[in-house]
CSV table of C-alpha atoms and ligand atoms in Angstrom, one decimal:
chain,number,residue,atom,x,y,z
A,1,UNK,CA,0.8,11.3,5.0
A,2,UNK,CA,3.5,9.0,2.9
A,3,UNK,CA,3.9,5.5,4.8
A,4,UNK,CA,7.3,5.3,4.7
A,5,UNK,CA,7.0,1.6,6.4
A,6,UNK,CA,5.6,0.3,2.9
A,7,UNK,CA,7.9,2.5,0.9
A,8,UNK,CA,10.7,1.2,2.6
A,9,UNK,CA,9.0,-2.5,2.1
A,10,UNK,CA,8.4,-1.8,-1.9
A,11,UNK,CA,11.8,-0.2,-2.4
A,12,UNK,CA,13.2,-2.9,-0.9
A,13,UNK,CA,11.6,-5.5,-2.8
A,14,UNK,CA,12.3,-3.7,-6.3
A,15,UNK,CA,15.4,-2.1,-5.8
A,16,UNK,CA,16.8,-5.1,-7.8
A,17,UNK,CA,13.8,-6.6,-9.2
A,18,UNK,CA,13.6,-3.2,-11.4
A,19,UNK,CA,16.4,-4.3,-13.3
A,20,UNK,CA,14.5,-7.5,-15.0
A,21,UNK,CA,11.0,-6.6,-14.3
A,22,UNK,CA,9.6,-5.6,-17.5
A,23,UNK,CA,11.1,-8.7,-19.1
A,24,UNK,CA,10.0,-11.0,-15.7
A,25,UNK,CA,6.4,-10.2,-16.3
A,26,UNK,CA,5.9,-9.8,-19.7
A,27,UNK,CA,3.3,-12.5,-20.2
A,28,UNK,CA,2.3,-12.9,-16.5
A,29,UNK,CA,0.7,-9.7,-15.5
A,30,UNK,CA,-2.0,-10.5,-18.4
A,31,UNK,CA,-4.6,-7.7,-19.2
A,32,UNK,CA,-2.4,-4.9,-19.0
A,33,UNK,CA,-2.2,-3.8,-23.1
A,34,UNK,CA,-6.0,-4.4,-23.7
A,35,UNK,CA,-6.5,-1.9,-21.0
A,36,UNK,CA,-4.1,0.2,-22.5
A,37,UNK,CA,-5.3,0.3,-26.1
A,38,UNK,CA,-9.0,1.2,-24.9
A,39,UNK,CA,-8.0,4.3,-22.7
A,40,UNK,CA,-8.9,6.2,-25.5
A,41,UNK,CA,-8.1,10.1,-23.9
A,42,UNK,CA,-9.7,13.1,-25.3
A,43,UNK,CA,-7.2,14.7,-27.1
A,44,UNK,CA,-4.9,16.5,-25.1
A,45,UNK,CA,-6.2,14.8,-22.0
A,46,UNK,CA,-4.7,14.0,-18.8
A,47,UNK,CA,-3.7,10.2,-18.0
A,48,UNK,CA,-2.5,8.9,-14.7
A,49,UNK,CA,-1.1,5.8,-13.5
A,50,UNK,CA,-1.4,4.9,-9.5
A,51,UNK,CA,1.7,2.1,-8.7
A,52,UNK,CA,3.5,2.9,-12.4
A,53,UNK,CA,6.7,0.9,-10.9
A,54,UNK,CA,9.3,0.7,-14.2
A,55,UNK,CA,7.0,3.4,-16.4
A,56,UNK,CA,6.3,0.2,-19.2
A,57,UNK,CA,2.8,1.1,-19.1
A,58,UNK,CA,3.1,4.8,-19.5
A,59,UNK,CA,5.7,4.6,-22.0
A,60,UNK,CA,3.0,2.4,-24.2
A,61,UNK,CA,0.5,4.6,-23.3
A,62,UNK,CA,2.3,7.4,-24.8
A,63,UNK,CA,3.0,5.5,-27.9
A,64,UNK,CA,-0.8,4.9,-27.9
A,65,UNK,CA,-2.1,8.1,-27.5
A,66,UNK,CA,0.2,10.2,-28.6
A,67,UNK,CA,-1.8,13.6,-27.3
A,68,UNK,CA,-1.9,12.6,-24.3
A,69,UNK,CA,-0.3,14.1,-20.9
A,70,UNK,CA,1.2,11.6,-18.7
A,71,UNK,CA,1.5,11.6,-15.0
A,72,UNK,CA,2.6,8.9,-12.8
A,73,UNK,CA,2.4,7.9,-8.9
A,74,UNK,CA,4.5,5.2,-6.7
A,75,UNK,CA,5.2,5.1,-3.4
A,76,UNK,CA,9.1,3.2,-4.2
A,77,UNK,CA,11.8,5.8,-5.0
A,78,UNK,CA,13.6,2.8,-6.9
A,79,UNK,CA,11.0,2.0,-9.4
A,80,UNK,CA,10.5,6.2,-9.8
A,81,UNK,CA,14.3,6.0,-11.0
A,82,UNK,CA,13.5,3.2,-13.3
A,83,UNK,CA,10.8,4.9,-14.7
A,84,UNK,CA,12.1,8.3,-15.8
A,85,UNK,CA,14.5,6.6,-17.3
A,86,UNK,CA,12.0,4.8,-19.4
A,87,UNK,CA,10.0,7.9,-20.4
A,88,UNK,CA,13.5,9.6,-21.1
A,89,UNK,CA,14.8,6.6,-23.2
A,90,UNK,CA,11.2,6.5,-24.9
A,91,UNK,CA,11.1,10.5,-25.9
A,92,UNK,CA,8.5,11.1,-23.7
A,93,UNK,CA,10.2,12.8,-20.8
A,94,UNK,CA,8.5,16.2,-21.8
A,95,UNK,CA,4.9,15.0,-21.6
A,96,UNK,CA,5.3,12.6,-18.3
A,97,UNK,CA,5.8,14.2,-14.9
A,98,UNK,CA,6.7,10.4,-12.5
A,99,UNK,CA,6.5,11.8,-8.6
A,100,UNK,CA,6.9,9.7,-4.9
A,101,UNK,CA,3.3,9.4,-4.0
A,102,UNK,CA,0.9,7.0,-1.4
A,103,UNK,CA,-1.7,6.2,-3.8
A,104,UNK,CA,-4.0,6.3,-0.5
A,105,UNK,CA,-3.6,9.9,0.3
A,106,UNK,CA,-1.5,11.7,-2.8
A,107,UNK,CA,-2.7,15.2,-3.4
A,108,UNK,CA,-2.6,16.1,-6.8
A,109,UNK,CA,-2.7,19.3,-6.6
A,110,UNK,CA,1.0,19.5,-4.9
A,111,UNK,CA,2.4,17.0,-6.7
A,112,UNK,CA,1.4,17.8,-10.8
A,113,UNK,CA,-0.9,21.3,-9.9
A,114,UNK,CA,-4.0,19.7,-11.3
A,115,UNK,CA,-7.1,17.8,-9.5
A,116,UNK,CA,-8.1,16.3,-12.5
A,117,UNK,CA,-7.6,12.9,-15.0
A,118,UNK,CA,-9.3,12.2,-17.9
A,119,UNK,CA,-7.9,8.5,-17.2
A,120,UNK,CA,-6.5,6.8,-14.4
A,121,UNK,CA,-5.3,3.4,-14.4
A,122,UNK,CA,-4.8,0.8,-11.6
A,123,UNK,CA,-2.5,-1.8,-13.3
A,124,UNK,CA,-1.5,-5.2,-10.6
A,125,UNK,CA,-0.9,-2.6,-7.8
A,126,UNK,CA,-4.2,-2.5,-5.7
A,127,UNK,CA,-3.2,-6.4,-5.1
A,128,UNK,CA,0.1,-4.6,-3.1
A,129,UNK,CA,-1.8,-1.6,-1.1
A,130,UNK,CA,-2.9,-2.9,2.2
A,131,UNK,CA,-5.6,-0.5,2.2
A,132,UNK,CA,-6.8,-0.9,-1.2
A,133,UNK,CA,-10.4,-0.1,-0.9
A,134,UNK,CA,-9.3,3.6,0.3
A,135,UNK,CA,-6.8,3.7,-2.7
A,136,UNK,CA,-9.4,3.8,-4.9
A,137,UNK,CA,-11.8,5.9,-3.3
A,138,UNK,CA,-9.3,8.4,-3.1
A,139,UNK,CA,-8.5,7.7,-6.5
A,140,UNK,CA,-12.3,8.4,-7.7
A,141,UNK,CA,-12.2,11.6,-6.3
A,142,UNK,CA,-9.7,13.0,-8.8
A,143,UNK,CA,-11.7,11.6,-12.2
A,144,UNK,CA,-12.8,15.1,-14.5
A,145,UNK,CA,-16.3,14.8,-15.9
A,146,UNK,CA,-16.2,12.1,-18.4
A,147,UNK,CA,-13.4,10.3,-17.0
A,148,UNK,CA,-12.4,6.9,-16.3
A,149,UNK,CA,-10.6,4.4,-13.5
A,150,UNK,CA,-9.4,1.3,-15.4
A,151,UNK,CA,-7.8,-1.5,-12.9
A,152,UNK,CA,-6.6,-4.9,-14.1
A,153,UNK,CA,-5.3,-7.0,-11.4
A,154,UNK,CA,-4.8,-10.8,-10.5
A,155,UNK,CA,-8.1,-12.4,-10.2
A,156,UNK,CA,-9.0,-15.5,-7.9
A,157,UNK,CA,-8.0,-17.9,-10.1
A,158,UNK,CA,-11.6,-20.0,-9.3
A,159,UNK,CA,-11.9,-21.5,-13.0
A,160,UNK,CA,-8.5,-22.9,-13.0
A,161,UNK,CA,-7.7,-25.9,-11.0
A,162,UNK,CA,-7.0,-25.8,-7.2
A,163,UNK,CA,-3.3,-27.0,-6.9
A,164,UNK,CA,-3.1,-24.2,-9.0
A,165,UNK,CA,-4.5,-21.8,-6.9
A,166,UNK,CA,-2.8,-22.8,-3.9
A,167,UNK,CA,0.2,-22.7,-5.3
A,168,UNK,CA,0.2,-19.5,-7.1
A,169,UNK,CA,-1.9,-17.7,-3.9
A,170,UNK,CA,1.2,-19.0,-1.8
A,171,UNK,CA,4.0,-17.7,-3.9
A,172,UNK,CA,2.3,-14.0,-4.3
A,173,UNK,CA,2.2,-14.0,-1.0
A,174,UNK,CA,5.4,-14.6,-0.6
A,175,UNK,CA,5.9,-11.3,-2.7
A,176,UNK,CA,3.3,-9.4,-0.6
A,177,UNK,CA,0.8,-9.7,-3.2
A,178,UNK,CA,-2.8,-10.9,-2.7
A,179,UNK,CA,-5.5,-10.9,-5.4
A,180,UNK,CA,-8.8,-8.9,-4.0
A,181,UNK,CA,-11.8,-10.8,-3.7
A,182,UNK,CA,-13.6,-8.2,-3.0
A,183,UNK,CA,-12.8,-5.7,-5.7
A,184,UNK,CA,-16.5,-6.4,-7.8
A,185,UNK,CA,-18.2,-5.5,-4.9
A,186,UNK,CA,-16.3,-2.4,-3.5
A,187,UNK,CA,-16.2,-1.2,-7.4
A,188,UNK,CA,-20.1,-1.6,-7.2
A,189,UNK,CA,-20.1,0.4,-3.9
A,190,UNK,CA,-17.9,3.1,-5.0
A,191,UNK,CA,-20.4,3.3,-7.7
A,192,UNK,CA,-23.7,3.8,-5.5
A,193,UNK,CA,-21.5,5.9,-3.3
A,194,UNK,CA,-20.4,8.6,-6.2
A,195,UNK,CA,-23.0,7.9,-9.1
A,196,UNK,CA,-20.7,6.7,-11.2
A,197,UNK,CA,-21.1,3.8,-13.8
A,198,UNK,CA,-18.9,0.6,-12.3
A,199,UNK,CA,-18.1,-2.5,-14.4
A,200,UNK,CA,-16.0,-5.4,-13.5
A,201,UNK,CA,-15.3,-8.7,-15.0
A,202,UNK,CA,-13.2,-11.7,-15.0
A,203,UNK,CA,-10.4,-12.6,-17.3
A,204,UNK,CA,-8.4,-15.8,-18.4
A,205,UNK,CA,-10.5,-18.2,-16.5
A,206,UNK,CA,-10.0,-15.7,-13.4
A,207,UNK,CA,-6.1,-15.7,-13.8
A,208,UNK,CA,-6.8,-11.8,-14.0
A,209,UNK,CA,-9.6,-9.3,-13.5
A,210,UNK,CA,-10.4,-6.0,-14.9
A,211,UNK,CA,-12.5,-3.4,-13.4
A,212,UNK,CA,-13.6,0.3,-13.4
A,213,UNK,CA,-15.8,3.7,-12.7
A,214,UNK,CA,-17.2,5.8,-15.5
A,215,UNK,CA,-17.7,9.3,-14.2
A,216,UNK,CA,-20.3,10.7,-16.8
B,301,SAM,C1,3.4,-5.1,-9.2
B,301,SAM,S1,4.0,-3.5,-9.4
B,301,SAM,C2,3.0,-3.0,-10.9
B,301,SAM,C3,3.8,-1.9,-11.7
B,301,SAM,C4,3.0,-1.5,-12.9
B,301,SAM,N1,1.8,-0.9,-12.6
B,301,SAM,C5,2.9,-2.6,-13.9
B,301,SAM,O1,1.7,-2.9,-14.3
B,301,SAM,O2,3.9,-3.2,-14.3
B,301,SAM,C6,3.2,-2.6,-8.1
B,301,SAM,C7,3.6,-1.2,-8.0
B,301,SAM,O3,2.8,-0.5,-7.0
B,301,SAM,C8,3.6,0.3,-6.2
B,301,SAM,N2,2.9,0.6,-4.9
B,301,SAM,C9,2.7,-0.3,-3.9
B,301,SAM,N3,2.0,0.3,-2.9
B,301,SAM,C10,1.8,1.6,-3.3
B,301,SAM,C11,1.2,2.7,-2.7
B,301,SAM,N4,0.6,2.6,-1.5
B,301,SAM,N5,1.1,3.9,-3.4
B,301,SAM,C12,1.7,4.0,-4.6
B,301,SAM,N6,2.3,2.9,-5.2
B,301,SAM,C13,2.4,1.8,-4.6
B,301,SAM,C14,4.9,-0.5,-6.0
B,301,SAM,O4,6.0,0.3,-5.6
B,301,SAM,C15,5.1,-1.1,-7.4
B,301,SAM,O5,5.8,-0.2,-8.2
């Protein structure tokens, strides 16, 4: 069931953020084109993006892989908008298909008419689900054989100085984000859990982290 309480908090916060995102975080959500360049899809494959907010990352994804299908979840109707636009504007409107989705509970099967992703990619959304941990369980499911989960997020910024820290903890709060300290370890659950090959490492002095499942 779609939580239309966080939708309605999301679309609110990016209804007008949208507008100067892309440009806003261009150097600050770091990680997110070194995971993009080593998706490496099987030709033809299937690549999906939980929280794709403005599309930047499938739009370079396309451009990277250009056999590639590309499908798209958020839960904010406002960023969806944003994004179609982008695939349209990139010439890639006939290979994405961008639809409303919880990343906790979206069936794949209604919304695209496939249960299956060669790729899937988390990108500084998992720090904005409440209930994370089930976002990506739910997510695992949907990984063909051979597939991968790639997530880059905020890290915990615990090789940079405190003030630091502090400061930036306090501000993404402020914009309902927080940083998972737990992601290594739920990763390396997951991975027990499904049999699946988990990795998970720090980046940037933890400014960011970047995590997975291989499903072989
Ligand atoms: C910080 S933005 C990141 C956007 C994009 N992935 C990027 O790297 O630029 C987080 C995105 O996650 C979406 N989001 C938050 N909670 C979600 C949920 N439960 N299901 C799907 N999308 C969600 C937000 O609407 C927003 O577009």
């Amino acid at each position: 069931m779609m939580n239309d309480a966080h939708g309605s908090l999301m679309d609110g916060i990016y209804r007008y953020q949208r507008h100067f995102y892309d440009f806003t975080r261009k150097y600050f959500l770091v990680g997110r084109d070194e995971m993009i360049a080593n998706l490496a899809p099987p030709p033809g494959g299937a690549v999906l993006e939980i929280g794709c907010g403005t599309g930047r990352n499938l739009v370079l994804a396309g451009r990277a892989w250009p056999g590639a299908q590309l499908f798209g979840i958020d839960i904010s109707e406002a960023m969806l908008e944003t994004a179609r636009g982008a695939m349209a504007k990139a010439g890639l409107a006939d290979r994405a298909v961008l639809e409303r989705g919880d990343a906790r509970d979206f069936d794949p099967e209604a919304l695209f008419g496939r249960r299956a992703f060669d790729r899937i990619f988390i990108s500084y959304a998992l720090s904005m689900i409440p209930d994370w941990a089930t976002a990506l369980a739910h997510a695992a499911q949907f990984l063909a054989p051979g597939g991968r989960i790639e997530i880059v997020d905020f890290g915990q910024q615990d090789r940079l100085p405190g003030l630091w820290k502090r400061a930036f903890f306090g501000w993404l709060a402020y914009s309902h984000v927080v940083p998972r300290a737990d992601l290594a370890p739920v990763i390396a659950g997951l991975a027990r859990e499904t049999g699946m090959a988990g990795h998970c490492c720090s980046m940037a002095r933890g400014y960011a982290i970047r995590g997975g499942l291989a499903r072989t």
